[in-house]
Amino acid sequence: MTKHLLLLSLCFWLSFGTGCTEFAPVEPPDPTADLRLNEIQVIGTHNSYKTQPSDLLLAAIDLVYSLLPPGSGVDNPEGLVYSHLPLNEQFGRLGIRQIEIDVWLDPFGELFADPFGPDAAQALSPLLASGLASGADFDPANLMLSPGPKVFHIQDIDFRSSCLQFNDCLQQIAEWSDANPMHIPILILLELKEDAFDPSLLDPLNSALAKNYAFAIPYTWTLPYLLALEDEIRGAFHDTRMIQPNDVRKGYPSLIEGIQTEGWPKLSESRGKVFFALDNEGSIRDQYAGYYPSLAGATIFTSSPTGSPEAGFRKENNPFRSNPSIAELVANGYLVRTRADSDTAEARNNDTTRRDQALASGAQFVSTDYREANTDFSDYSVLFPGLPADAVGRCNPVSAPPECDSTEITP
């Protein structure tokens, strides 16, 4: 018999069964019980699956970029030089509570299985510095041969990923969540990719090597594919494990009316859950929102214009935006995701201006490529001022109630 049961038995006999409630176990009160999802701030990662290209391929990309004519519109490839830990390590050791996943359609398989980048880099190697590593096989299990959505950054040149298949990413998240059922809700931002490149961008490469390399041409996201993506999500997470638009709209005509009247869910009701939002705007968002007016019955939140019936979440990459500012959006009930850094620029220059603005803006999700510093660049990283390096969240500087204590926001 446990000590607790012995005490209860003794109490019963001494009091002749009248009760002795002082010996009953008392759960410690949850200090965050009344905090709502929009009243905290967490740190996220951008392109959370990404592993940077090999040294040899990066050098080859730099060479081809140097041969492009001015005004080609191609971003400087130095922005590709970053990697992230596997998702479970981000959630655990780094305290990440928002991730971003790029998803490409591959309904028949094989579309992205043989990227030309490694072959082109080997062919260019006599023109590059010696001793550059070509990297291990990016897909030793041949996962890219199978049908189903794939996860990587850019076809043919930036294709290394810690979870090549979308379903594998979902399973990794679900397994960590199952093992850590009291975690703060995790936002999973989905960028549905369909970017096709101008073939003339490869003219310098093809001329130099007398070959005919071509970028893989992606499928376009249409409504049936969007609904099939929802099915993949529901296959990994039961409704009880997700925060969905209906949970927030609560029957009101628009999402923001539900938010402003009833509030976002409480943290105590939301632990152990995930929720999904579309990074995309334009046609992809409009198809999805058109199928789910006011997002009634939808699985995924959308970054929709203020005033639209599905508005409630906003992707605002620029923390300095105005009219309205992020702080104004947050004060009006919106959840906002912004970015502390982009394209490695802040880390290379150890420039904290954008990071500090992002944290001060009140955006609930501040995304970075540098939760930990890349010391090859600088000491730049994104941490909550005054809190331990692995703190998972803090009181939101715009929306948190005065009594909120950041040290109580765990795990």
Short mmCIF file of C-alpha atoms in Angstrom, two decimals:
data_model
loop_
_atom_site.label_atom_id
_atom_site.label_comp_id
_atom_site.label_asym_id
_atom_site.label_seq_id
_atom_site.Cartn_x
_atom_site.Cartn_y
_atom_site.Cartn_z
CA MET A 1 0.00 0.00 0.00
CA THR A 2 1.36 3.42 -0.92
CA LYS A 3 2.02 6.15 1.60
CA HIS A 4 -0.91 8.10 0.18
CA LEU A 5 -3.36 5.22 0.71
CA LEU A 6 -2.09 4.65 4.25
CA LEU A 7 -2.76 8.27 5.11
CA LEU A 8 -6.27 8.08 3.67
CA SER A 9 -7.03 4.90 5.63
CA LEU A 10 -5.74 6.40 8.88
CA CYS A 11 -7.75 9.55 8.29
CA PHE A 12 -10.92 7.53 7.66
CA TRP A 13 -10.69 5.51 10.88
CA LEU A 14 -9.73 8.47 13.04
CA SER A 15 -12.64 10.50 11.76
CA PHE A 16 -15.09 7.55 11.64
CA GLY A 17 -15.62 8.08 7.95
CA THR A 18 -16.36 11.81 8.10
CA GLY A 19 -13.60 12.52 5.62
CA CYS A 20 -10.19 14.06 5.76
CA THR A 21 -9.74 16.01 2.58
CA GLU A 22 -6.47 17.60 3.64
CA PHE A 23 -4.71 14.36 2.69
CA ALA A 24 -6.21 14.26 -0.82
CA PRO A 25 -3.64 14.89 -3.58
CA VAL A 26 -3.76 18.42 -4.95
CA GLU A 27 -2.51 19.14 -8.45
CA PRO A 28 -0.40 22.30 -8.60
CA PRO A 29 -2.28 25.06 -10.43
CA ASP A 30 -1.22 25.69 -14.02
CA PRO A 31 0.05 29.28 -14.00
CA THR A 32 -0.64 29.54 -17.74
CA ALA A 33 -4.17 28.12 -17.55
CA ASP A 34 -5.86 31.33 -18.68
CA LEU A 35 -3.25 32.41 -21.25
CA ARG A 36 -4.47 32.21 -24.81
CA LEU A 37 -2.61 31.13 -27.91
CA ASN A 38 -2.29 34.70 -29.20
CA GLU A 39 -0.86 35.96 -25.89
CA ILE A 40 2.53 34.25 -26.18
CA GLN A 41 5.46 34.47 -28.58
CA VAL A 42 7.54 31.54 -29.83
CA ILE A 43 10.52 31.08 -32.13
CA GLY A 44 10.24 29.15 -35.38
CA THR A 45 12.46 28.06 -38.22
CA HIS A 46 12.28 28.88 -41.92
CA ASN A 47 12.54 26.01 -44.46
CA SER A 48 12.81 23.79 -41.41
CA TYR A 49 13.63 20.59 -43.32
CA LYS A 50 16.58 22.06 -45.25
CA THR A 51 20.13 20.77 -45.51
CA GLN A 52 22.40 22.96 -47.62
CA PRO A 53 23.94 21.78 -50.93
CA SER A 54 27.36 20.14 -50.95
CA ASP A 55 30.45 22.33 -51.12
CA LEU A 56 31.09 21.26 -54.71
CA LEU A 57 27.54 22.01 -55.82
CA LEU A 58 27.55 25.39 -54.06
CA ALA A 59 30.75 26.33 -55.89
CA ALA A 60 29.21 25.26 -59.22
CA ILE A 61 26.06 27.29 -58.52
CA ASP A 62 28.22 30.33 -57.71
CA LEU A 63 30.11 29.92 -60.99
CA VAL A 64 26.95 29.73 -63.10
CA TYR A 65 25.46 32.68 -61.20
CA SER A 66 28.54 34.77 -62.02
CA LEU A 67 27.94 34.13 -65.74
CA LEU A 68 24.30 35.26 -65.74
CA PRO A 69 23.56 38.64 -67.35
CA PRO A 70 22.69 41.58 -65.07
CA GLY A 71 19.01 41.76 -64.27
CA SER A 72 18.45 38.02 -64.58
CA GLY A 73 16.30 38.13 -61.44
CA VAL A 74 18.10 35.18 -59.83
CA ASP A 75 18.82 35.53 -56.11
CA ASN A 76 22.43 35.43 -54.94
CA PRO A 77 23.18 31.77 -54.13
CA GLU A 78 24.86 32.73 -50.86
CA GLY A 79 21.29 32.67 -49.53
CA LEU A 80 21.31 28.87 -49.88
CA VAL A 81 24.04 28.37 -47.28
CA TYR A 82 22.10 27.27 -44.22
CA SER A 83 20.87 24.02 -42.71
CA HIS A 84 18.52 22.91 -39.95
CA LEU A 85 18.65 20.04 -37.49
CA PRO A 86 16.12 17.19 -37.80
CA LEU A 87 12.66 18.26 -36.67
CA ASN A 88 12.67 16.33 -33.40
CA GLU A 89 15.91 18.02 -32.35
CA GLN A 90 14.50 21.42 -33.22
CA PHE A 91 11.44 20.79 -31.06
CA GLY A 92 13.45 19.27 -28.23
CA ARG A 93 16.86 20.84 -27.79
CA LEU A 94 16.11 24.17 -29.48
CA GLY A 95 12.55 24.72 -28.22
CA ILE A 96 11.19 25.49 -31.70
CA ARG A 97 7.38 25.75 -31.85
CA GLN A 98 6.83 26.85 -35.44
CA ILE A 99 8.21 25.25 -38.58
CA GLU A 100 7.89 25.77 -42.32
CA ILE A 101 7.67 22.99 -44.89
CA ASP A 102 7.88 23.42 -48.68
CA VAL A 103 5.72 20.88 -50.50
CA TRP A 104 5.97 19.89 -54.18
CA LEU A 105 3.51 17.71 -56.04
CA ASP A 106 4.84 14.43 -57.39
CA PRO A 107 1.73 12.34 -58.09
CA PHE A 108 3.49 9.64 -60.11
CA GLY A 109 6.93 9.65 -58.48
CA GLU A 110 10.40 10.11 -60.00
CA LEU A 111 9.90 13.77 -61.01
CA PHE A 112 12.61 14.98 -58.63
CA ALA A 113 14.54 11.74 -58.21
CA ASP A 114 17.55 12.62 -60.39
CA PRO A 115 18.51 16.30 -59.92
CA PHE A 116 21.05 17.49 -62.48
CA GLY A 117 23.01 19.59 -59.96
CA PRO A 118 25.47 16.93 -58.78
CA ASP A 119 26.28 15.79 -62.32
CA ALA A 120 26.79 19.35 -63.51
CA ALA A 121 28.99 20.13 -60.51
CA GLN A 122 31.20 17.13 -61.25
CA ALA A 123 31.50 18.21 -64.86
CA LEU A 124 32.50 21.73 -63.77
CA SER A 125 34.91 20.50 -61.10
CA PRO A 126 38.08 21.18 -63.20
CA LEU A 127 37.08 24.86 -63.12
CA LEU A 128 36.48 24.91 -59.37
CA ALA A 129 38.70 24.77 -56.29
CA SER A 130 40.14 21.32 -55.68
CA GLY A 131 39.15 19.16 -52.76
CA LEU A 132 35.52 20.32 -52.54
CA ALA A 133 33.24 17.64 -51.13
CA SER A 134 30.48 16.36 -53.38
CA GLY A 135 28.37 15.10 -50.46
CA ALA A 136 26.64 11.81 -49.77
CA ASP A 137 23.71 10.50 -51.78
CA PHE A 138 20.75 12.71 -50.87
CA ASP A 139 18.24 9.84 -51.22
CA PRO A 140 19.87 6.50 -50.35
CA ALA A 141 16.46 4.87 -49.73
CA ASN A 142 15.14 5.99 -53.16
CA LEU A 143 12.20 7.74 -51.55
CA MET A 144 11.94 10.16 -54.47
CA LEU A 145 10.92 7.35 -56.78
CA SER A 146 7.62 6.86 -54.94
CA PRO A 147 4.46 8.87 -55.70
CA GLY A 148 3.41 11.51 -53.22
CA PRO A 149 4.25 15.10 -52.19
CA LYS A 150 7.94 15.85 -51.69
CA VAL A 151 9.73 18.31 -49.40
CA PHE A 152 12.78 20.31 -50.52
CA HIS A 153 13.70 23.89 -51.43
CA ILE A 154 14.58 24.23 -55.14
CA GLN A 155 14.39 21.54 -57.78
CA ASP A 156 17.71 20.20 -59.10
CA ILE A 157 20.02 22.47 -57.05
CA ASP A 158 18.80 22.70 -53.42
CA PHE A 159 17.16 19.36 -52.84
CA ARG A 160 18.64 17.97 -49.60
CA SER A 161 16.04 17.52 -46.87
CA SER A 162 15.72 15.86 -43.47
CA CYS A 163 12.32 14.50 -44.59
CA LEU A 164 12.04 14.12 -48.34
CA GLN A 165 8.45 12.89 -48.27
CA PHE A 166 5.69 15.09 -46.84
CA ASN A 167 4.15 12.17 -45.02
CA ASP A 168 7.51 11.43 -43.37
CA CYS A 169 7.70 15.02 -42.11
CA LEU A 170 4.20 14.65 -40.64
CA GLN A 171 5.12 11.36 -38.97
CA GLN A 172 8.25 12.87 -37.43
CA ILE A 173 6.19 15.72 -35.98
CA ALA A 174 3.48 13.34 -34.72
CA GLU A 175 5.99 11.02 -33.05
CA TRP A 176 7.66 13.87 -31.17
CA SER A 177 4.28 15.30 -30.19
CA ASP A 178 3.10 11.89 -28.92
CA ALA A 179 6.20 11.63 -26.76
CA ASN A 180 5.77 15.19 -25.42
CA PRO A 181 2.01 15.58 -24.92
CA MET A 182 2.20 18.82 -22.90
CA HIS A 183 4.06 20.86 -25.50
CA ILE A 184 2.95 24.32 -26.56
CA PRO A 185 1.01 24.06 -29.85
CA ILE A 186 3.23 23.87 -32.93
CA LEU A 187 2.37 25.92 -36.01
CA ILE A 188 3.23 24.15 -39.27
CA LEU A 189 3.42 26.65 -42.12
CA LEU A 190 3.02 25.05 -45.54
CA GLU A 191 4.44 26.66 -48.66
CA LEU A 192 3.07 24.78 -51.65
CA LYS A 193 5.68 25.08 -54.40
CA GLU A 194 5.09 25.14 -58.15
CA ASP A 195 7.92 27.41 -59.33
CA ALA A 196 9.12 26.83 -62.88
CA PHE A 197 12.34 28.42 -64.11
CA ASP A 198 13.15 30.18 -67.36
CA PRO A 199 15.20 27.57 -69.30
CA SER A 200 17.54 30.32 -70.54
CA LEU A 201 18.98 30.58 -67.01
CA LEU A 202 20.92 27.41 -67.78
CA ASP A 203 22.37 28.70 -71.07
CA PRO A 204 25.80 29.49 -69.52
CA LEU A 205 25.96 26.02 -67.96
CA ASN A 206 24.85 24.19 -71.09
CA SER A 207 27.21 26.21 -73.26
CA ALA A 208 30.17 25.54 -70.96
CA LEU A 209 29.53 21.80 -70.84
CA ALA A 210 27.96 21.22 -74.26
CA LYS A 211 25.04 19.46 -72.56
CA ASN A 212 21.34 20.14 -72.25
CA TYR A 213 20.47 20.36 -68.57
CA ALA A 214 16.90 21.34 -67.71
CA PHE A 215 15.03 22.06 -64.51
CA ALA A 216 12.25 19.66 -63.54
CA ILE A 217 8.89 21.20 -64.44
CA PRO A 218 6.57 21.00 -61.41
CA TYR A 219 2.87 20.25 -61.28
CA THR A 220 0.45 23.06 -60.48
CA TRP A 221 -1.56 23.00 -57.27
CA THR A 222 -5.25 22.65 -58.07
CA LEU A 223 -8.16 22.08 -55.71
CA PRO A 224 -8.13 18.25 -55.90
CA TYR A 225 -4.46 18.26 -54.91
CA LEU A 226 -5.17 20.68 -52.05
CA LEU A 227 -7.91 18.40 -50.72
CA ALA A 228 -5.62 15.37 -51.07
CA LEU A 229 -3.02 17.26 -49.01
CA GLU A 230 -5.64 17.70 -46.30
CA ASP A 231 -6.20 13.94 -46.35
CA GLU A 232 -2.47 13.39 -45.75
CA ILE A 233 -2.61 15.73 -42.76
CA ARG A 234 -5.69 14.04 -41.32
CA GLY A 235 -4.01 10.68 -41.78
CA ALA A 236 -1.21 11.80 -39.46
CA PHE A 237 -3.21 13.83 -36.93
CA HIS A 238 -6.66 13.10 -35.52
CA ASP A 239 -9.00 16.08 -35.25
CA THR A 240 -8.47 16.05 -31.49
CA ARG A 241 -4.74 16.64 -32.05
CA MET A 242 -5.21 19.74 -34.21
CA ILE A 243 -6.45 23.30 -33.80
CA GLN A 244 -8.64 23.92 -36.84
CA PRO A 245 -10.49 27.00 -38.09
CA ASN A 246 -13.85 25.73 -36.78
CA ASP A 247 -12.34 25.52 -33.28
CA VAL A 248 -11.71 29.26 -33.46
CA ARG A 249 -14.60 30.51 -35.61
CA LYS A 250 -17.16 28.86 -33.30
CA GLY A 251 -20.03 29.32 -35.73
CA TYR A 252 -19.59 33.05 -36.31
CA PRO A 253 -19.95 34.35 -39.89
CA SER A 254 -16.22 35.08 -40.15
CA LEU A 255 -13.11 33.78 -38.47
CA ILE A 256 -12.09 37.15 -37.02
CA GLU A 257 -15.56 37.64 -35.50
CA GLY A 258 -15.14 34.37 -33.65
CA ILE A 259 -11.67 35.40 -32.53
CA GLN A 260 -12.67 38.86 -31.37
CA THR A 261 -15.78 37.57 -29.58
CA GLU A 262 -14.63 34.26 -28.11
CA GLY A 263 -10.84 34.57 -28.27
CA TRP A 264 -8.20 32.12 -29.46
CA PRO A 265 -8.11 28.80 -27.57
CA LYS A 266 -6.47 28.76 -24.16
CA LEU A 267 -2.99 27.35 -23.90
CA SER A 268 -4.20 24.82 -21.33
CA GLU A 269 -6.70 23.45 -23.88
CA SER A 270 -4.20 23.39 -26.71
CA ARG A 271 -1.13 21.64 -25.36
CA GLY A 272 -0.02 18.64 -27.37
CA LYS A 273 -1.71 19.96 -30.52
CA VAL A 274 -0.52 21.23 -33.88
CA PHE A 275 -2.11 23.53 -36.42
CA PHE A 276 -1.47 24.24 -40.07
CA ALA A 277 -1.44 27.46 -42.10
CA LEU A 278 -0.83 28.26 -45.76
CA ASP A 279 2.14 30.45 -46.57
CA ASN A 280 0.74 30.86 -50.09
CA GLU A 281 -1.41 33.73 -51.20
CA GLY A 282 -2.87 34.27 -54.66
CA SER A 283 -4.45 31.41 -56.61
CA ILE A 284 -3.58 28.57 -54.22
CA ARG A 285 -5.05 30.36 -51.21
CA ASP A 286 -8.09 31.54 -53.16
CA GLN A 287 -8.92 28.05 -54.41
CA TYR A 288 -8.77 26.68 -50.89
CA ALA A 289 -10.72 29.52 -49.26
CA GLY A 290 -13.27 29.38 -52.08
CA TYR A 291 -13.96 25.74 -51.29
CA TYR A 292 -14.26 26.49 -47.56
CA PRO A 293 -16.10 29.82 -47.18
CA SER A 294 -15.08 31.42 -43.87
CA LEU A 295 -12.83 28.32 -43.57
CA ALA A 296 -15.83 26.39 -42.24
CA GLY A 297 -14.73 22.75 -42.22
CA ALA A 298 -11.19 23.55 -43.33
CA THR A 299 -8.08 21.95 -41.84
CA ILE A 300 -5.65 24.75 -42.73
CA PHE A 301 -5.66 28.44 -41.81
CA THR A 302 -4.93 30.89 -44.63
CA SER A 303 -3.01 34.16 -44.78
CA SER A 304 -5.96 36.19 -46.01
CA PRO A 305 -6.53 39.95 -46.28
CA THR A 306 -7.95 41.67 -43.24
CA GLY A 307 -11.69 41.99 -43.63
CA SER A 308 -12.10 38.75 -45.57
CA PRO A 309 -14.27 36.09 -43.91
CA GLU A 310 -11.35 33.65 -43.54
CA ALA A 311 -8.89 36.20 -42.09
CA GLY A 312 -7.36 35.35 -38.71
CA PHE A 313 -3.78 34.33 -39.47
CA ARG A 314 -1.32 36.57 -41.28
CA LYS A 315 2.08 35.83 -42.83
CA GLU A 316 4.03 39.07 -42.66
CA ASN A 317 7.65 38.43 -43.58
CA ASN A 318 8.62 42.07 -43.06
CA PRO A 319 8.59 42.96 -39.35
CA PHE A 320 8.76 46.67 -40.26
CA ARG A 321 5.50 46.66 -42.21
CA SER A 322 2.94 49.39 -41.53
CA ASN A 323 -0.68 50.31 -42.25
CA PRO A 324 -1.40 48.13 -40.40
CA SER A 325 1.71 47.26 -38.42
CA ILE A 326 2.17 43.80 -36.97
CA ALA A 327 1.47 45.25 -33.52
CA GLU A 328 -1.87 46.60 -34.81
CA LEU A 329 -2.76 43.23 -36.32
CA VAL A 330 -1.92 41.44 -33.07
CA ALA A 331 -3.91 43.96 -31.03
CA ASN A 332 -6.91 43.21 -33.25
CA GLY A 333 -6.72 39.48 -32.58
CA TYR A 334 -4.65 38.15 -35.46
CA LEU A 335 -1.98 35.49 -35.21
CA VAL A 336 1.09 36.68 -37.14
CA ARG A 337 4.24 34.97 -38.33
CA THR A 338 7.21 37.15 -39.30
CA ARG A 339 10.89 36.61 -40.10
CA ALA A 340 13.91 37.72 -38.07
CA ASP A 341 16.36 37.16 -40.94
CA SER A 342 16.50 36.23 -44.59
CA ASP A 343 18.95 34.84 -47.16
CA THR A 344 21.78 34.64 -44.57
CA ALA A 345 22.24 38.45 -44.72
CA GLU A 346 21.72 39.21 -41.04
CA ALA A 347 23.95 36.35 -39.92
CA ARG A 348 26.78 37.29 -42.30
CA ASN A 349 26.70 40.89 -41.07
CA ASN A 350 25.78 40.18 -37.44
CA ASP A 351 22.92 42.63 -37.94
CA THR A 352 20.27 42.34 -35.22
CA THR A 353 18.04 45.19 -36.43
CA ARG A 354 15.43 43.02 -38.12
CA ARG A 355 15.54 40.40 -35.37
CA ASP A 356 14.94 42.95 -32.64
CA GLN A 357 12.03 44.48 -34.53
CA ALA A 358 10.49 41.06 -35.15
CA LEU A 359 10.62 40.18 -31.45
CA ALA A 360 9.24 43.57 -30.41
CA SER A 361 6.47 43.54 -33.04
CA GLY A 362 4.22 41.18 -31.12
CA ALA A 363 4.19 38.57 -33.89
CA GLN A 364 3.41 35.31 -32.16
CA PHE A 365 5.79 33.38 -34.42
CA VAL A 366 9.27 34.74 -35.17
CA SER A 367 11.01 32.58 -37.75
CA THR A 368 14.78 32.31 -38.19
CA ASP A 369 17.53 30.26 -39.79
CA TYR A 370 19.69 30.87 -36.73
CA ARG A 371 18.19 29.63 -33.50
CA GLU A 372 21.83 28.75 -32.93
CA ALA A 373 24.61 30.88 -34.43
CA ASN A 374 26.57 29.81 -37.48
CA THR A 375 29.96 30.89 -36.16
CA ASP A 376 31.43 30.72 -39.68
CA PHE A 377 29.40 33.90 -40.22
CA SER A 378 29.04 35.57 -36.81
CA ASP A 379 27.49 35.17 -33.36
CA TYR A 380 24.04 36.14 -34.69
CA SER A 381 21.21 34.05 -33.28
CA VAL A 382 17.57 34.49 -32.23
CA LEU A 383 16.89 34.17 -28.51
CA PHE A 384 14.42 35.70 -26.08
CA PRO A 385 16.18 38.48 -24.17
CA GLY A 386 16.66 37.66 -20.52
CA LEU A 387 15.49 34.04 -20.82
CA PRO A 388 17.46 30.78 -21.08
CA ALA A 389 18.71 29.92 -24.57
CA ASP A 390 16.28 27.00 -24.87
CA ALA A 391 13.17 28.91 -23.68
CA VAL A 392 10.21 27.77 -25.78
CA GLY A 393 8.19 30.95 -25.44
CA ARG A 394 7.57 34.18 -23.62
CA CYS A 395 4.75 36.57 -22.82
CA ASN A 396 3.75 38.41 -25.98
CA PRO A 397 5.03 42.02 -25.79
CA VAL A 398 1.80 43.34 -27.35
CA SER A 399 -1.06 41.05 -26.34
CA ALA A 400 -0.10 39.32 -23.06
CA PRO A 401 -1.96 40.30 -19.87
CA PRO A 402 0.06 42.23 -17.26
CA GLU A 403 0.24 39.27 -14.87
CA CYS A 404 1.89 37.01 -17.48
CA ASP A 405 5.26 35.53 -16.38
CA SER A 406 7.50 34.31 -19.20
CA THR A 407 9.33 31.86 -16.93
CA GLU A 408 6.09 29.91 -16.51
CA ILE A 409 5.59 29.26 -20.22
CA THR A 410 6.84 25.69 -20.63
CA PRO A 411 7.58 23.37 -22.34
#
